[in-house]
Coordinates of C-alpha atoms and ligand atoms in Angstrom, one line a residue:
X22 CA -13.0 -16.2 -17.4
X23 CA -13.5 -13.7 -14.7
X24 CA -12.9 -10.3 -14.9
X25 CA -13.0 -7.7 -11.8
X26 CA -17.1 -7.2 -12.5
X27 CA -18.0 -10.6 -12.4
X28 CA -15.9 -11.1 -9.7
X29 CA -17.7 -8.5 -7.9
X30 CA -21.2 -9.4 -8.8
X31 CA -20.7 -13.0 -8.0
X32 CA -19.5 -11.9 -4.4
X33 CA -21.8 -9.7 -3.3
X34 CA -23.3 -9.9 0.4
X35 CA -22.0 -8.6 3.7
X36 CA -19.5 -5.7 3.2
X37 CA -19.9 -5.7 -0.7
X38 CA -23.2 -4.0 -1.2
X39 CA -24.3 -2.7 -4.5
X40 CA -23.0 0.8 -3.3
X41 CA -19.2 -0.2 -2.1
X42 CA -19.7 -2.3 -5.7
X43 CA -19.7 0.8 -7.5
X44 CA -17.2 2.6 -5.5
X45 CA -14.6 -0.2 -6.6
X46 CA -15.6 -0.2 -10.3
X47 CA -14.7 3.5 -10.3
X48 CA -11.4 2.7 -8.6
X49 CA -10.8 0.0 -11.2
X50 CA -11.6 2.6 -13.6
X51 CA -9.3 5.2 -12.4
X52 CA -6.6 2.6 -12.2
X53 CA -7.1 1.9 -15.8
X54 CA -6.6 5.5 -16.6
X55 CA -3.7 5.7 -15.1
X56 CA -2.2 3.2 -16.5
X57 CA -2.7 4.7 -19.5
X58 CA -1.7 7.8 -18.6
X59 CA 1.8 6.5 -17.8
X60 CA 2.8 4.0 -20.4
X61 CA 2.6 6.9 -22.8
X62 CA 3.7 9.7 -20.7
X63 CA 7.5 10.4 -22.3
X64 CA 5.6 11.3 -24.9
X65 CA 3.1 13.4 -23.4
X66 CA 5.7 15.9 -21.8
X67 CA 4.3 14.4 -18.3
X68 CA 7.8 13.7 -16.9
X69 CA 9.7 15.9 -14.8
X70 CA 8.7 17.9 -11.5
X71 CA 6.2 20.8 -11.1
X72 CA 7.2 23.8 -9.0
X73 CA 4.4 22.3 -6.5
X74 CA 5.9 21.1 -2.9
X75 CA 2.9 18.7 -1.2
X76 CA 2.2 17.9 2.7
X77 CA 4.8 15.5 2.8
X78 CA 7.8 18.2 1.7
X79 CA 8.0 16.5 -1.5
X80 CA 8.3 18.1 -5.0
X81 CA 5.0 16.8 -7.2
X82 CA 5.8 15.2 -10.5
X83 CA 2.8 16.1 -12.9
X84 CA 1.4 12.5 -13.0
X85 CA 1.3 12.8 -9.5
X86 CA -1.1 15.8 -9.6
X87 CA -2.8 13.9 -13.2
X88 CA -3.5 10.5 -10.7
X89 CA -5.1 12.3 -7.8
X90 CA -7.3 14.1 -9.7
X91 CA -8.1 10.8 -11.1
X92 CA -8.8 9.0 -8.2
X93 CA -10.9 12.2 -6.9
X94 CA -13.0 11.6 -9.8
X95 CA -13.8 8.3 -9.4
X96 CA -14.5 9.4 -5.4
X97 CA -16.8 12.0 -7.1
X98 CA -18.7 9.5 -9.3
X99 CA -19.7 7.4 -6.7
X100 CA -22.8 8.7 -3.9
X101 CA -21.7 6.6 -1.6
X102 CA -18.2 8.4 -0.9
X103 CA -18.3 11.2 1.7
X104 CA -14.8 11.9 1.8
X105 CA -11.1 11.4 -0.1
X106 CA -7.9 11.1 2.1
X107 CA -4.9 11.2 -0.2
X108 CA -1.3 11.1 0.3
X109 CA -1.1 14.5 -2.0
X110 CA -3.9 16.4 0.0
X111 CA -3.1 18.4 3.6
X112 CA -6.8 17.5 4.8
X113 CA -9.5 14.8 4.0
X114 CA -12.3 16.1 1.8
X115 CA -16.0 16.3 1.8
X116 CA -17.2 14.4 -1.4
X117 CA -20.5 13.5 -1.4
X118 CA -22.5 15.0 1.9
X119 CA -24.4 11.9 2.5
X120 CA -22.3 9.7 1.6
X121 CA -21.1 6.8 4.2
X122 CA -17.6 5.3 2.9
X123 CA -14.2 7.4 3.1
X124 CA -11.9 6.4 0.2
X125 CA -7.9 6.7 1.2
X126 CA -5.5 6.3 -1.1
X127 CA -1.6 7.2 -2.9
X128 CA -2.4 7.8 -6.1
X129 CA 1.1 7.5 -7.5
X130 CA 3.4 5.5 -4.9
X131 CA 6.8 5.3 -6.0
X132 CA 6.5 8.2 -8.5
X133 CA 10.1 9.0 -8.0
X134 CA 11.3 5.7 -10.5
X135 CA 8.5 7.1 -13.1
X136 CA 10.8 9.2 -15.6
X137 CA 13.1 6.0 -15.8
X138 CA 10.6 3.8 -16.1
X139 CA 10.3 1.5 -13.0
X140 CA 7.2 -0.3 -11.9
X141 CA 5.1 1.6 -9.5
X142 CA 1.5 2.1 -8.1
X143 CA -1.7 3.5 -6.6
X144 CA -3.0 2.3 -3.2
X145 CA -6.5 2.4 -1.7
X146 CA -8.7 1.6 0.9
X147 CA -12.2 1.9 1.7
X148 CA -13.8 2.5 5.6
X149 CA -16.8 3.3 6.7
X150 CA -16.9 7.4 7.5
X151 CA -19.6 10.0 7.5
X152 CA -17.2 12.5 9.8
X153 CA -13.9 14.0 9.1
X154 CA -13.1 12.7 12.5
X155 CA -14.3 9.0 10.9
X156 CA -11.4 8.9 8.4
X157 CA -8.7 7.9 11.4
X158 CA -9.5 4.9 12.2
X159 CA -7.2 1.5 12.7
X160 CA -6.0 -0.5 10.1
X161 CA -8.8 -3.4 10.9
X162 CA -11.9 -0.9 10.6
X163 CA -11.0 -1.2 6.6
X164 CA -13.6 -2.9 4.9
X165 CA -11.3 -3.1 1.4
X166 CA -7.9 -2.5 0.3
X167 CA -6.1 -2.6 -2.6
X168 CA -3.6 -1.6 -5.3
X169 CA -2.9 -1.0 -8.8
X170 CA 1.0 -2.1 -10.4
X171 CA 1.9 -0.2 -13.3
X172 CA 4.7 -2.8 -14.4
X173 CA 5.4 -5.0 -17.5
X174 CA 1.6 -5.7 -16.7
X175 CA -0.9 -4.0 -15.0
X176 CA -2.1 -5.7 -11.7
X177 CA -5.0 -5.1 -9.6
X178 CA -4.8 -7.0 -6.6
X179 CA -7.7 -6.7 -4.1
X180 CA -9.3 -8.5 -0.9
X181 CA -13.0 -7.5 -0.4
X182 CA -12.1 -9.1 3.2
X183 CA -12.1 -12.7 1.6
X184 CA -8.6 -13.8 0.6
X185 CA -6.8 -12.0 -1.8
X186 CA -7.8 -11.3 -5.6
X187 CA -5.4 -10.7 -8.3
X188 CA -6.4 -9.3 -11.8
X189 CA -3.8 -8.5 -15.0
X190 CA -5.2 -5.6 -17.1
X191 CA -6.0 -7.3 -21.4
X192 CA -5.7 -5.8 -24.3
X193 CA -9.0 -5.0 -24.0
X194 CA -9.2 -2.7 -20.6
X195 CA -10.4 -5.8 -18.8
X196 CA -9.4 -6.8 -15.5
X197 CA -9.4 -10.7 -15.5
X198 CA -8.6 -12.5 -12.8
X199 CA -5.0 -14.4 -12.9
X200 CA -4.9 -15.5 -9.1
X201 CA -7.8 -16.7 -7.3
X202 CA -6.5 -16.6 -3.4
X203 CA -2.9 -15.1 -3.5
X204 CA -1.0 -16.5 -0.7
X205 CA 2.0 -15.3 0.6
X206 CA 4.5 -18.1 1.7
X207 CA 5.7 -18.2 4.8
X208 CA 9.0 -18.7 4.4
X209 CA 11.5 -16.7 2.5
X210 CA 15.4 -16.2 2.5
X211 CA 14.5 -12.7 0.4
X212 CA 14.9 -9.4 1.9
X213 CA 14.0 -5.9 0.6
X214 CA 15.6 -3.0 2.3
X215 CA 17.7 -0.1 1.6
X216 CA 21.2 -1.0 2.6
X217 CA 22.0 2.7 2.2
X218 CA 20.1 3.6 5.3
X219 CA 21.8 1.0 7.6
X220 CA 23.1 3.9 9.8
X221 CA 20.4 4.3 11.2
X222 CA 19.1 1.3 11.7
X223 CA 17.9 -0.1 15.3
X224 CA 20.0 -3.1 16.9
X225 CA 17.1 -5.5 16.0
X226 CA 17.1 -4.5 12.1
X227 CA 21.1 -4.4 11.9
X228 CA 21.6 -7.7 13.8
X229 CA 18.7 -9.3 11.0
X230 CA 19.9 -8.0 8.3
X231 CA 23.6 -9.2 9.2
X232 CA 22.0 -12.7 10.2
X233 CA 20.4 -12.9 6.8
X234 CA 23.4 -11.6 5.1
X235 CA 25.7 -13.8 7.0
X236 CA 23.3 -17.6 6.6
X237 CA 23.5 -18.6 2.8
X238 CA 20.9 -18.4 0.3
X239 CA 19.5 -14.8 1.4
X240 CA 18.9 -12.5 -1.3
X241 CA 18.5 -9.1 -1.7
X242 CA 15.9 -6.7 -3.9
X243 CA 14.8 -2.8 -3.8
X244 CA 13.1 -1.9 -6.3
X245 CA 12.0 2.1 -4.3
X246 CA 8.7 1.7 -5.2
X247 CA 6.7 0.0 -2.1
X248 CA 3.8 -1.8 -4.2
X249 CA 6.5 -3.3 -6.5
X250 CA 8.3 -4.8 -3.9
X251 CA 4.8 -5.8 -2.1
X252 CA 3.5 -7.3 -5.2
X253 CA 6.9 -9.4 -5.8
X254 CA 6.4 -11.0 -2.0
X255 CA 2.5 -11.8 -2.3
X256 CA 4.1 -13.8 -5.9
X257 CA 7.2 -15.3 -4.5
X258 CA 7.2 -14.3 -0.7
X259 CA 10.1 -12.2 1.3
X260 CA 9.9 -9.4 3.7
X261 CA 10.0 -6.0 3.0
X262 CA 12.0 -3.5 5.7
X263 CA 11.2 0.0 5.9
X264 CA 12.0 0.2 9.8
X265 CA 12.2 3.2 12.2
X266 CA 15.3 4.8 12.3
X267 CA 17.5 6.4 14.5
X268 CA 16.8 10.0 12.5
X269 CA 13.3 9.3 13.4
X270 CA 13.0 6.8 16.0
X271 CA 9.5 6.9 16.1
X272 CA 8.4 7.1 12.0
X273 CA 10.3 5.9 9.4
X274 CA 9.2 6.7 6.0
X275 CA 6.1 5.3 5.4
X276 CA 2.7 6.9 5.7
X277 CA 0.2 5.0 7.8
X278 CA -3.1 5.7 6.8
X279 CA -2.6 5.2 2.7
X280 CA 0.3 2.9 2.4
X281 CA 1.0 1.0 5.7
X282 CA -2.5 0.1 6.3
X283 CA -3.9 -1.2 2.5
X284 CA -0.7 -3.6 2.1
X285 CA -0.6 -4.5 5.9
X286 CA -4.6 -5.4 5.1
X287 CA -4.0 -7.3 1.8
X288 CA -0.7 -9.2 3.8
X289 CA -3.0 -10.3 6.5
X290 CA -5.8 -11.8 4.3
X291 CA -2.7 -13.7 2.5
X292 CA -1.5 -15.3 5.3
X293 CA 0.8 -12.8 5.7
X294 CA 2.5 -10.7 8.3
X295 CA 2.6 -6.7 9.1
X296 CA 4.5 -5.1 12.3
X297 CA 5.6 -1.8 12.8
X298 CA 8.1 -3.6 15.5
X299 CA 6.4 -5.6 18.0
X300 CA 2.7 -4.5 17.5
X301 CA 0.6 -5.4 14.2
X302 CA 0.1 -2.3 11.8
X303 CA -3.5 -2.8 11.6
X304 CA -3.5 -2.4 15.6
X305 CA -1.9 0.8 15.7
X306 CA -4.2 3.8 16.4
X307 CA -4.2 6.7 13.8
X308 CA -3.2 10.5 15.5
X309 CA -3.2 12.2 12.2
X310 CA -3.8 11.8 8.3
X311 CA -0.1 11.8 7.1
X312 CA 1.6 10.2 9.9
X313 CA 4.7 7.7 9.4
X314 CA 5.3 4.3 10.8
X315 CA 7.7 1.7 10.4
X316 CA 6.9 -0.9 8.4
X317 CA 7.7 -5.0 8.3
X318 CA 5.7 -6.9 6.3
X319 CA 5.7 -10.1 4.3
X320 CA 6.2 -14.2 4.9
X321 CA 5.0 -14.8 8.2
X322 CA 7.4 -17.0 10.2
X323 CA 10.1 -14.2 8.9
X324 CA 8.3 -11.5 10.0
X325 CA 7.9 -13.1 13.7
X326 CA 11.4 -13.1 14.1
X327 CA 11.9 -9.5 13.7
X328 CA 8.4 -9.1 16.0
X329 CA 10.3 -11.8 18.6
X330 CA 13.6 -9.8 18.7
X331 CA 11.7 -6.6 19.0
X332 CA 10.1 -8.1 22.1
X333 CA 13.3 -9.9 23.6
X334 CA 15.0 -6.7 23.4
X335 CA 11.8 -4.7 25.5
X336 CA 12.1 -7.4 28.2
X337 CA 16.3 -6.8 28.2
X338 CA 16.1 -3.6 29.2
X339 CA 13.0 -3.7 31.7
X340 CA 14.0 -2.9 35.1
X341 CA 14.7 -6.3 36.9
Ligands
P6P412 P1 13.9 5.1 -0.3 C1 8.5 5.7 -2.6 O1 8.8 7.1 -2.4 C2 8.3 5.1 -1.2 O2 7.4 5.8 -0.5 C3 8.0 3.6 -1.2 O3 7.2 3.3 -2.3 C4 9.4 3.0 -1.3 O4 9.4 1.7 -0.8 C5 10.2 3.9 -0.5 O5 9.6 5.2 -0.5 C6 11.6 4.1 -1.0 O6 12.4 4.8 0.0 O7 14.4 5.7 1.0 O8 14.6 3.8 -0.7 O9 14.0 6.1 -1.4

């Protein structure tokens, strides 16, 4: 059996030093606690909202507040951190003065489907930063990413920059691992979007999703929670839409650094695809720490047919 330790220990070399090693046990060990945290929280009162708005306008749920504190711990615990960006903080913080990794992460993705008990998650990534300025750097300077789902089971799923791990939380607290190299297949006839939004969709996305609609066999899921729909594509494959939109041409909804990055990261090292429209995520260069992109990711000969369109329609309207 391997669990997340042995894993880890049997692994070690280039990127994984013994310092980064401890970084991710505390992680692990946050991610645990969380899960805790939620499968009893009904009963713990920690439902509901706070009177707290964060950076991104949205009210705070208490175990939003209860996971970043959390993950700050586990930033705290390990030297090697110098600084925490998370989703529910205006600014990166100093951890640990001399410490050389920055850990970025959403502590509670999702959190809106928590009080009617929908899977959702936490999502982190490590990169190398002993600046404040370090902490915006392109999806490919990440040396890990991950994230926890808090479903029927608790995941952890993980690349280290060597394929993709996945490990199901025992009775025990143990993370053991249940997938060696996750793949994601690279076809799919499964899309996730939220049909509501369709409005505003761009040409590309509306004349896809029609296309889709319109050949047989195409499905449909949505679960509202980004790692639950991530973690049903690196199992079964699809694509996952959360595309620009005419509200916000240039953003979407998702946030770059904390969400876009990690998954578009873990997609990649599965064989995977991850565009924000015609460019690759992980190429696009960070301007600030809460900053929204669009987001496209899953089974890669879908994905290059939305990246292809995107493309076609840039060389339609290019001055002859
Ligand atoms: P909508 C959750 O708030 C989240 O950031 C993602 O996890 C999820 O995919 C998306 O927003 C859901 O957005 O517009 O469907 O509520």
């Amino acid at each position: 059996m391997t669990t997340f330790e042995t894993y880890l220990d049997s692994h070690k070399g280039g990127a994984l030093n013994d310092e980064l090693t401890v970084v991710l046990l505390n992680i692990a060990e946050a991610t645990r606690q969380i899960s805790k945290k939620l499968r009893t929280s009904s009963l713990a009162g920690l439902t509901g909202a706070t009177e707290i708005t964060n950076v991104q306008g949205e009210t705070q749920k208490p175990l939003d507040v209860l996971s970043n504190e959390i993950m700050l711990e586990a930033c705290r615990k390990s030297r090697a951190v110098a600084f925490a960006v998370s989703e529910e903080l205006d600014e990166e913080i100093q951890i640990h003065a001399d410490g050389t990794y920055a850990v970025i992460f959403d502590p509670l993705d999702g959190s809106s489907n928590l009080d009617v008990n929908v899977t959702v998650g936490t999502i982190f990534s490590v990169i190398k930063a002993q600046a404040p300025d370090d902490t915006l750097k392109n999806g490919r300077g990440q040396i890990v990413a991950g994230y926890a789902a808090y479903g029927p089971q608790t995941s952890l799923v993980l690349t280290v920059g060597r394929g993709v791990q996945i490990f199901t939380l025992d009775d025990a607290g143990d993370y053991v691992m249940t997938t060696a190299d996750a793949r994601i297949a690279p076809e799919t006839k499964e899309f996730a979007i939220n049909a509501a939004r369709r409005p505003s969709w761009d040409d590309v996305i509306t004349a896809y999703i029609d296309r889709s609609i319109d050949t047989s066999g195409y499905n449909m899921r949505w679960v509202g929670s980004m790692v639950a729909d991530a973690h049903r594509i690196f199992n079964r494959g699809g694509i996952f839409l959360y595309p620009a939109d005419r509200a916000k041409p240039a953003s979407g909804r998702l946030r770059l650094l904390y969400e876009a990055n990690p998954i578009g990261f873990l997609v990649e090292a599965a064989g995977g695809a991850a565009i924000a429209g015609k460019i690759d995520i992980l190429d696009i260069e960070p301007t600030s720490l809460h900053q929204r992109v669009p987001v496209i990711f899953g089974s890669k000969k879908e994905v290059t047919k939305i990246r292809e369109a995107y493309a076609a329609a840039e060389r339609a309207i290019e001055p002859a």
